[in-house]
Short mmCIF file of C-alpha atoms in Angstrom, two decimals:
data_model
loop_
_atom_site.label_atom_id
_atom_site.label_comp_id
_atom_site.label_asym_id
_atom_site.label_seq_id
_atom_site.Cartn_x
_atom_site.Cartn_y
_atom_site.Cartn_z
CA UNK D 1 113.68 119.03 97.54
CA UNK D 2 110.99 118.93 95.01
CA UNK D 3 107.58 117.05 95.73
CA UNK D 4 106.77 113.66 94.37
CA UNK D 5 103.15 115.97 93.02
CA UNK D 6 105.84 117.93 90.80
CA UNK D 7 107.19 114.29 89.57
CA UNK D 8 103.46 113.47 88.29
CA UNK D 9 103.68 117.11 86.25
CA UNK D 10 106.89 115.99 84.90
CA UNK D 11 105.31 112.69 83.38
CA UNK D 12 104.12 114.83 80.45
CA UNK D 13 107.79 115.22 79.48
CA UNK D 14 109.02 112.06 80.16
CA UNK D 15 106.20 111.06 77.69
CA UNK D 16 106.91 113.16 75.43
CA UNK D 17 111.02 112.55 75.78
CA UNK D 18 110.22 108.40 74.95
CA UNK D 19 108.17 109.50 72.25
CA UNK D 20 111.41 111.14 70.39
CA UNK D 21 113.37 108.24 70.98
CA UNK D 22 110.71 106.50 69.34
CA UNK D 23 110.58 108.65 66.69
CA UNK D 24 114.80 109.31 66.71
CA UNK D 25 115.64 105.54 66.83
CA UNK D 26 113.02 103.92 64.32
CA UNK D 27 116.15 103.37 62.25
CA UNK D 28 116.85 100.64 64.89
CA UNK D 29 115.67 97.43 65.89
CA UNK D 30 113.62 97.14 68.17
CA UNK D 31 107.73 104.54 84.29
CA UNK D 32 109.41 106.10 90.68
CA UNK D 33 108.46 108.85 92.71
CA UNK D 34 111.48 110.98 93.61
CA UNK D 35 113.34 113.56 90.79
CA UNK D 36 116.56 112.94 89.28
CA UNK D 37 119.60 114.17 90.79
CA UNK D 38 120.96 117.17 89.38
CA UNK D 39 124.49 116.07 89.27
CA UNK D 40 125.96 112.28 88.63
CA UNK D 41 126.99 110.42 91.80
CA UNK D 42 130.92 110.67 92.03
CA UNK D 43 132.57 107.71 90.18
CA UNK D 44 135.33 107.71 92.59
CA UNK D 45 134.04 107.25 96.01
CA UNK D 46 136.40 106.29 98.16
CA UNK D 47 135.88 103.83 100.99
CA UNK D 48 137.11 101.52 103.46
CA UNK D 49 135.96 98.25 102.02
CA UNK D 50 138.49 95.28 101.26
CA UNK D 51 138.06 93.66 97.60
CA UNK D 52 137.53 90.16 97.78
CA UNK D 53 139.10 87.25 95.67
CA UNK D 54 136.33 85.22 95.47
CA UNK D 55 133.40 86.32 92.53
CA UNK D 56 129.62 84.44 92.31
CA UNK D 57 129.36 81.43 90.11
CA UNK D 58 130.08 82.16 86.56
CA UNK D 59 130.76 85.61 87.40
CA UNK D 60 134.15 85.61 89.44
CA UNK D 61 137.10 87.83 88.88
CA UNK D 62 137.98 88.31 84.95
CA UNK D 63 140.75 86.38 83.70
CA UNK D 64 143.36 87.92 81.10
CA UNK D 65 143.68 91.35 80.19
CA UNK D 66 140.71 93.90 80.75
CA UNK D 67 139.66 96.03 78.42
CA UNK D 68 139.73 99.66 79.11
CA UNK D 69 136.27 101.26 79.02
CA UNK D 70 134.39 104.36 80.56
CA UNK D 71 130.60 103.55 81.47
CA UNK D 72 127.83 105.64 82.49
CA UNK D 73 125.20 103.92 84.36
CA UNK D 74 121.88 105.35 85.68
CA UNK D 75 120.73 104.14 89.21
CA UNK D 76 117.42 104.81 90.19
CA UNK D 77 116.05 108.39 91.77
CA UNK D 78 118.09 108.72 94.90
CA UNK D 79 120.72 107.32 96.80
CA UNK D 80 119.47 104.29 98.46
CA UNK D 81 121.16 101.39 99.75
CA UNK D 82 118.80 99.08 97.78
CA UNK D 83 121.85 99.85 95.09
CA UNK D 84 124.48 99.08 97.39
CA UNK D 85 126.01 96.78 94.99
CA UNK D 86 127.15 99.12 92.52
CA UNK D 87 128.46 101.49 95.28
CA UNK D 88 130.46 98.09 96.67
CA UNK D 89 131.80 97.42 93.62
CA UNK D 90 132.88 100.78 92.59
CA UNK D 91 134.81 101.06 96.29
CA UNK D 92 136.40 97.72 96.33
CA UNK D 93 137.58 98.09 93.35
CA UNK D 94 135.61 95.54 90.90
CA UNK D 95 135.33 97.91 88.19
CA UNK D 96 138.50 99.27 88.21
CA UNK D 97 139.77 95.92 88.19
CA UNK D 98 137.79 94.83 84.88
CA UNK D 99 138.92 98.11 83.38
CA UNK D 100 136.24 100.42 83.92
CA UNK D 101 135.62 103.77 84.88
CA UNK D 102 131.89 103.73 86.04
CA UNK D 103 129.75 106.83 86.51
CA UNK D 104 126.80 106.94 87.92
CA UNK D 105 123.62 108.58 87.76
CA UNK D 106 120.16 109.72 89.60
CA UNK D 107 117.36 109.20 87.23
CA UNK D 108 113.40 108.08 87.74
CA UNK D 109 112.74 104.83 85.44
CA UNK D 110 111.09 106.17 82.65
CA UNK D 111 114.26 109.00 82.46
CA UNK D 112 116.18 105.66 81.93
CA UNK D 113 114.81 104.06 79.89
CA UNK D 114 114.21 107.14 77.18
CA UNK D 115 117.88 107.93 78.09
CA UNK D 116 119.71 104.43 77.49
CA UNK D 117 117.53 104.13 73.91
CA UNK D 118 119.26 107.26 72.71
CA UNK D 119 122.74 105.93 74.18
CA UNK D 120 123.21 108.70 76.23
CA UNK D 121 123.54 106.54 79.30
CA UNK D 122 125.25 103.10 78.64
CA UNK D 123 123.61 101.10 81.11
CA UNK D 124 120.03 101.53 83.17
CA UNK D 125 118.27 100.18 86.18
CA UNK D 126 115.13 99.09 85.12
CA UNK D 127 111.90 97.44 85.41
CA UNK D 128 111.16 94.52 83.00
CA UNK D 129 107.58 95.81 82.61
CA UNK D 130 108.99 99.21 81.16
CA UNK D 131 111.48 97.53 78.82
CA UNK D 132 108.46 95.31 77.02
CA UNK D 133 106.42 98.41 76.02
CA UNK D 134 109.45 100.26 75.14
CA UNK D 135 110.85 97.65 72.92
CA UNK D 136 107.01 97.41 71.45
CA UNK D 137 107.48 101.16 70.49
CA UNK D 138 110.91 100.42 68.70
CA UNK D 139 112.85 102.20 71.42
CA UNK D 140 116.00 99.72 70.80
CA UNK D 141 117.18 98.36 74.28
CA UNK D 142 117.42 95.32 75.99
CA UNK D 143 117.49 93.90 79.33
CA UNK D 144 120.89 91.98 79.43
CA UNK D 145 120.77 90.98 83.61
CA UNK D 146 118.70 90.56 86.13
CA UNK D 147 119.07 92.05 89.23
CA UNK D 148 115.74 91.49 91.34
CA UNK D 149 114.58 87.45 90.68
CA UNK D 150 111.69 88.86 92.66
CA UNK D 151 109.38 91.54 91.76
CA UNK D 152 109.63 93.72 94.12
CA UNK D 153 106.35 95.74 93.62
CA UNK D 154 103.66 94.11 95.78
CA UNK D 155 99.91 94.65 97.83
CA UNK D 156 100.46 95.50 101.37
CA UNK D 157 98.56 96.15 104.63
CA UNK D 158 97.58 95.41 108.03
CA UNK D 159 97.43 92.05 108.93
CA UNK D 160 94.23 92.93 111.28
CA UNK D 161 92.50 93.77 107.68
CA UNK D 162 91.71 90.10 107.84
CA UNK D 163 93.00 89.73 103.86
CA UNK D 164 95.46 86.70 103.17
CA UNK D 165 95.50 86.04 99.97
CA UNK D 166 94.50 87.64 96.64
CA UNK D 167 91.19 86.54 96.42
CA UNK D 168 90.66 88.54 99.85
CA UNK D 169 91.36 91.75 98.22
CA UNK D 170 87.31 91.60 96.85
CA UNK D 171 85.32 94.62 98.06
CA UNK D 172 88.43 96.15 99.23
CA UNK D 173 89.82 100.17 99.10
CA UNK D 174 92.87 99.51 97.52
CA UNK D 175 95.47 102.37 97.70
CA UNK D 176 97.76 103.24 94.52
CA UNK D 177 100.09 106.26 93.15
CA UNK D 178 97.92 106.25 90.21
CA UNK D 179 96.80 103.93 87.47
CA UNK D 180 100.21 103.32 84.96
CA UNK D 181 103.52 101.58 86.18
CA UNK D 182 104.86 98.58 87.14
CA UNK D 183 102.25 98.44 90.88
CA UNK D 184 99.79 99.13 88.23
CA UNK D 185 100.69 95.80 86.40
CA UNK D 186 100.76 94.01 89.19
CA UNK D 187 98.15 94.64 90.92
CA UNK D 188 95.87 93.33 87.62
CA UNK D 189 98.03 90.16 87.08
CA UNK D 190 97.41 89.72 91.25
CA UNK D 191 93.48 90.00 90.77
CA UNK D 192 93.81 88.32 87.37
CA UNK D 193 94.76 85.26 89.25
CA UNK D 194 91.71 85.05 91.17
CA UNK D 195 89.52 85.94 88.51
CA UNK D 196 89.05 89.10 89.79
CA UNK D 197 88.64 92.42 87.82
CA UNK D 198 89.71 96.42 89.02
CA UNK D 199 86.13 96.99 89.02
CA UNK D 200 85.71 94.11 92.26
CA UNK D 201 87.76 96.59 94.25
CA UNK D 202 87.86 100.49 95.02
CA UNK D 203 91.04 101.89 93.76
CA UNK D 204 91.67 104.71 96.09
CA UNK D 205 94.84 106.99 93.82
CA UNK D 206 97.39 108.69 95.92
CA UNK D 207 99.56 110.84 93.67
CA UNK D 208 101.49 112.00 95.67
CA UNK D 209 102.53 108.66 97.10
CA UNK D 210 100.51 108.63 100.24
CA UNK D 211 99.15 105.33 100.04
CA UNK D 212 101.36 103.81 102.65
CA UNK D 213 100.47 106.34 105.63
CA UNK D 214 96.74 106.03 104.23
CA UNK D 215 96.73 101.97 105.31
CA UNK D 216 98.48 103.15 108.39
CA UNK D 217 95.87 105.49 109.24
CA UNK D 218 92.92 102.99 107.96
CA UNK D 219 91.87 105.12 105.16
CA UNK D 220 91.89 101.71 102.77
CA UNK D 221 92.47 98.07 103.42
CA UNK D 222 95.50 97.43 101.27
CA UNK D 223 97.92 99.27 98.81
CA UNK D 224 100.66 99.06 96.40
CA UNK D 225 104.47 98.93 97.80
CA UNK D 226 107.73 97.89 97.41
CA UNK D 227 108.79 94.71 99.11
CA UNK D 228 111.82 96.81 100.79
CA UNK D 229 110.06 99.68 101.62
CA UNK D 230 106.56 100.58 103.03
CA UNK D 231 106.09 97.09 104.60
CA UNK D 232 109.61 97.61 106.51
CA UNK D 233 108.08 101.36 108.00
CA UNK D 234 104.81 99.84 109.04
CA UNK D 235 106.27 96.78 110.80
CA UNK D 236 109.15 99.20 112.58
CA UNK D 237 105.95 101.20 113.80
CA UNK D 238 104.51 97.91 115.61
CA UNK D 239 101.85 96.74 113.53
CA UNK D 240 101.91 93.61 112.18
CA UNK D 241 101.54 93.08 108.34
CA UNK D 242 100.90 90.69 105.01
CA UNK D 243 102.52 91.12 101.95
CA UNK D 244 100.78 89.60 98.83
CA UNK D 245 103.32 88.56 95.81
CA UNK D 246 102.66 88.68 92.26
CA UNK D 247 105.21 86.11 91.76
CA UNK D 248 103.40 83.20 93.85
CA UNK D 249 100.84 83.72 90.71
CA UNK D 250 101.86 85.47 87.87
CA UNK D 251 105.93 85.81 87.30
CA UNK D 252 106.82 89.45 86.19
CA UNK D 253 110.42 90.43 85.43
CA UNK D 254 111.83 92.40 88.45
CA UNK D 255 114.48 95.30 87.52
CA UNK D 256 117.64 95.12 85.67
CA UNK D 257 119.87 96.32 83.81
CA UNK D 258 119.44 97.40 80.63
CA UNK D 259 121.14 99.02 77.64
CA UNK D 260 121.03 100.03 74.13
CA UNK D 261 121.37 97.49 71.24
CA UNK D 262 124.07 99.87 69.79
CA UNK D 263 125.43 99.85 73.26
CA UNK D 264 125.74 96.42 73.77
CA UNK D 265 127.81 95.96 69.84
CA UNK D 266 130.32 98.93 70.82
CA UNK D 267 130.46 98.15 74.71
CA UNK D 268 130.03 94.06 74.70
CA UNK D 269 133.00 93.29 76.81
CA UNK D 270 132.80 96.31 79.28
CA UNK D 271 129.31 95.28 79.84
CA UNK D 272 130.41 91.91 80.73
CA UNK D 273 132.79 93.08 82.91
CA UNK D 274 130.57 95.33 84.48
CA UNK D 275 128.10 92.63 85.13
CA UNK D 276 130.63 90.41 86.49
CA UNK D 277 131.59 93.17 89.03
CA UNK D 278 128.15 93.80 90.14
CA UNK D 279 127.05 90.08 90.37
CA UNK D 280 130.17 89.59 92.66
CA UNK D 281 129.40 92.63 94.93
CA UNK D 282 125.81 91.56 95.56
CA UNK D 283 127.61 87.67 96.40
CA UNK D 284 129.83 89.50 98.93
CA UNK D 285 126.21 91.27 100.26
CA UNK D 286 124.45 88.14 100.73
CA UNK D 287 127.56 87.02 102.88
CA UNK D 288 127.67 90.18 104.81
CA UNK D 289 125.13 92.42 104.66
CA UNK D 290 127.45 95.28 106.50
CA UNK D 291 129.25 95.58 103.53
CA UNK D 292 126.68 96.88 101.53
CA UNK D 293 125.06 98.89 104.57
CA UNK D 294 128.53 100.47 104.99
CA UNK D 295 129.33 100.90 101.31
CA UNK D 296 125.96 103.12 100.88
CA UNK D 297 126.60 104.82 104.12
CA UNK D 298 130.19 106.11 102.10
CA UNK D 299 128.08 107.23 99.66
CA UNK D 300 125.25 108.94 101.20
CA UNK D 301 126.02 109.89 104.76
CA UNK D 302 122.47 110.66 105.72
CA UNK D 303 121.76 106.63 105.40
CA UNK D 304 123.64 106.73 108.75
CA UNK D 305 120.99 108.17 110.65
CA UNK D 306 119.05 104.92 111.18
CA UNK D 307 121.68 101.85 110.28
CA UNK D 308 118.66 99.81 111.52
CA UNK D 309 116.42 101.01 109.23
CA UNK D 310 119.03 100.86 106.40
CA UNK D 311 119.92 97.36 107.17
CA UNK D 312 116.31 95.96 107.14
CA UNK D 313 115.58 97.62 104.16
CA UNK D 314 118.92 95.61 102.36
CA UNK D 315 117.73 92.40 104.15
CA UNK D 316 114.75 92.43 102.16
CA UNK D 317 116.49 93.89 99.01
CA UNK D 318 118.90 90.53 98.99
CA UNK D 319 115.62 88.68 99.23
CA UNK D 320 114.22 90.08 96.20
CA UNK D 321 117.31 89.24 94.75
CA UNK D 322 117.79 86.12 95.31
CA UNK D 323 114.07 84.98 94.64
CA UNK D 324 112.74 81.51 95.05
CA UNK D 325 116.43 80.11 93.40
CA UNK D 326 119.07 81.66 95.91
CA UNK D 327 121.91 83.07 95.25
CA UNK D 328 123.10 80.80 93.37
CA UNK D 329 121.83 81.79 89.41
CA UNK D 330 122.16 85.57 90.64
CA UNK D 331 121.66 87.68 87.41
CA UNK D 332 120.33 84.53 85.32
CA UNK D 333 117.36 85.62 82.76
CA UNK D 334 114.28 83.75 83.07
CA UNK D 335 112.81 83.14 79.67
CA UNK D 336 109.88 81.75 80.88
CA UNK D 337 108.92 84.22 83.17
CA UNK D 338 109.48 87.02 80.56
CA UNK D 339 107.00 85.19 78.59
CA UNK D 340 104.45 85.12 80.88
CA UNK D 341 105.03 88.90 81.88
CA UNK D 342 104.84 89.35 78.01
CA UNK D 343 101.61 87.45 77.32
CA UNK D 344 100.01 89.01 79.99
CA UNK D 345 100.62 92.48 78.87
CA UNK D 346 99.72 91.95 75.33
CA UNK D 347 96.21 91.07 76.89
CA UNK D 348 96.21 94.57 78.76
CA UNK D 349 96.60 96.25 75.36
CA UNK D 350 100.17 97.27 76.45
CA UNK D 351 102.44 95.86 73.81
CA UNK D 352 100.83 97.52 70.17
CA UNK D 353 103.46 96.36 68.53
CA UNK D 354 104.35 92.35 68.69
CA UNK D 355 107.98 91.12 70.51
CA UNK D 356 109.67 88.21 70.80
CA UNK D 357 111.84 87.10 74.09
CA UNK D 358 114.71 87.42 71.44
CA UNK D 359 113.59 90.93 70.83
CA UNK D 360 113.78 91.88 74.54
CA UNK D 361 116.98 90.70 76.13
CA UNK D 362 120.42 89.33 75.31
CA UNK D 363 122.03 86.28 77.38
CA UNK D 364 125.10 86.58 76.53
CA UNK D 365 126.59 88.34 79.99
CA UNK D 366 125.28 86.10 82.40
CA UNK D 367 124.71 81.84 82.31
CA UNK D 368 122.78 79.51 84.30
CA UNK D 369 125.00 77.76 86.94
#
């Protein structure tokens, strides 16, 4: 298994990689921890889970005649259940049933997004905060669903640290992989709110991803996270915690799925269909969370080893998805979020090259409710 230190030495590339799409798609319109895999996930895995009649609203089973497509979609780094979804979907037989033979693939964010640009990967997983620079650079994608209504990335700690809210974070170490990303972002749009600077707290950089066993260990007061993940191994070692949301101030686009403009004109009905398959896998999670537990389990057996852990870590997945509006406008774009998340970036200096909303995603796959 290769380090998450070899990851940071492989930024260079990944740099350099969006910098020839850039440079390969100004014809066109216009960063996580773990490697890629080295070999797609199998778009065949079998399991043992019963398709379901009954789709999300606006997004139930297709009607008429589906059209026959091969897709290959990139998933984030590893095999998590986080993207149990797209494994329930493939297994019950959603896909197949709009038509669609789905592949997937392992690849970090940045990977994904260089990848999808050049249409070498039809559909991505990725964070709204990557997509608005990228677009900014002429790299021509857009996000076409959402799949986290909550941002996921958010400050964490003990809750003996005594810190509440954002405005308690003053004075305080503050533990990050380094400064770039979507916890990098955040964690200015969370002090932003509070009128509060970087330079009112000590960022403490952990490169090699260390910052969550640093506030276990007291080394500093707070750090960067993921909603489902380091707050879910802290709690399950007995100390209580707080979790501090950029979306109770600031509204940032959570992932989703994105694809290439030429993509979405060659593709537009698989992509629908695809959507539509997803968005009614992640309705049959929220009714049973087993499903999706199991349906990752068929995927990656080693996700077995602690069905506790795996479940808690989907509970508070499907809470991220569902956000402040339920399940009910699951995938739904929120234009006024996006921008928010875009004016607030232009002020960091991260978007040299003015967007629109129009510019950065397409509503056509998914409606309001």
């Amino acid at each position: 298994m290769i380090s998450r230190r070899s990851i940071r030495a492989r930024s260079a590339v990944v740099i350099a990689l969006v910098g020839f799409v850039v440079g390969a798609c100004a014809c066109g319109p216009s960063a996580t921890s773990s490697p890629s895999a080295s070999a797609p996930v199998a778009s065949s895995v079998s399991g043992s889970v019963a398709p379901s009649s009954v789709g999300p609203s606006g997004s139930g089973a297709p009607s008429g005649s589906p059209v026959a497509a091969s897709l290959t979609v990139g998933l984030g780094y590893i095999a998590s259940v986080q993207f149990a979804p797209f494994y329930l979907a493939q297994q019950a037989g959603y896909y197949k049933a709009e038509g669609l033979t789905v592949t997937f693939q392992n690849k970090i964010d940045p990977d994904l997004v260089a990848l999808v640009g050049q249409g070498s990967i039809d559909l991505g997983l990725s964070d709204g905060t990557s997509v608005i620079p990228a677009v900014s650079n002429a790299i021509p994608i857009r996000y076409v669903t959402t799949i986290y209504r909550q941002f996921p990335s958010i400050v964490f700690g003990k809750a003996s640290s005594g810190i509440k809210t954002a405005a308690d974070l003053k004075g305080k170490k503050i533990g990050i992989p380094g400064k770039y990303g979507s916890s990098w972002i955040m964690l200015q749009a969370l002090l932003a709110s509070v009128n509060l600077k970087t330079d009112d707290v000590t960022i403490v950089e952990y490169p090699d991803f260390g910052q969550g066993a640093a506030v276990a260990q007291g080394a500093v007061d707070a750090a960067t996270g993921f909603v489902n993940n380091e707050p879910i191994q802290l709690e399950r070692s007995g100390t209580p915690t707080f979790i501090l949301h950029v979306d109770d101030v600031t509204p940032l686009p959570g992932p989703g799925l994105i694809a290439s403009t030429a993509t979405i004109d060659a593709k537009h009905d698989a992509i629908a269909g695809f959507v539509r398959a997803t968005l009614r896998a992640m309705d049959d999670i929220i009714a049973d969370p087993a499903k999706g537990v199991d349906a990752s389990i068929a995927v990656e057996s080693t996700l077995g080893q602690d069905r506790a852990l795996q479940t808690a870590i989907l509970d508070a997945t499907i809470e991220a998805w569902k956000g402040s509006g339920g399940n009910d406008n699951l995938g739904v774009i929120d234009r006024t979020s996006w921008q928010k998340s875009l004016d607030f970036m232009t002020t960091l200096g991260l978007v040299p090259n003015p967007v629109t909303i129009d510019d950065l995603v397409v509503e056509d796959f998914v409606k309001a409710s």
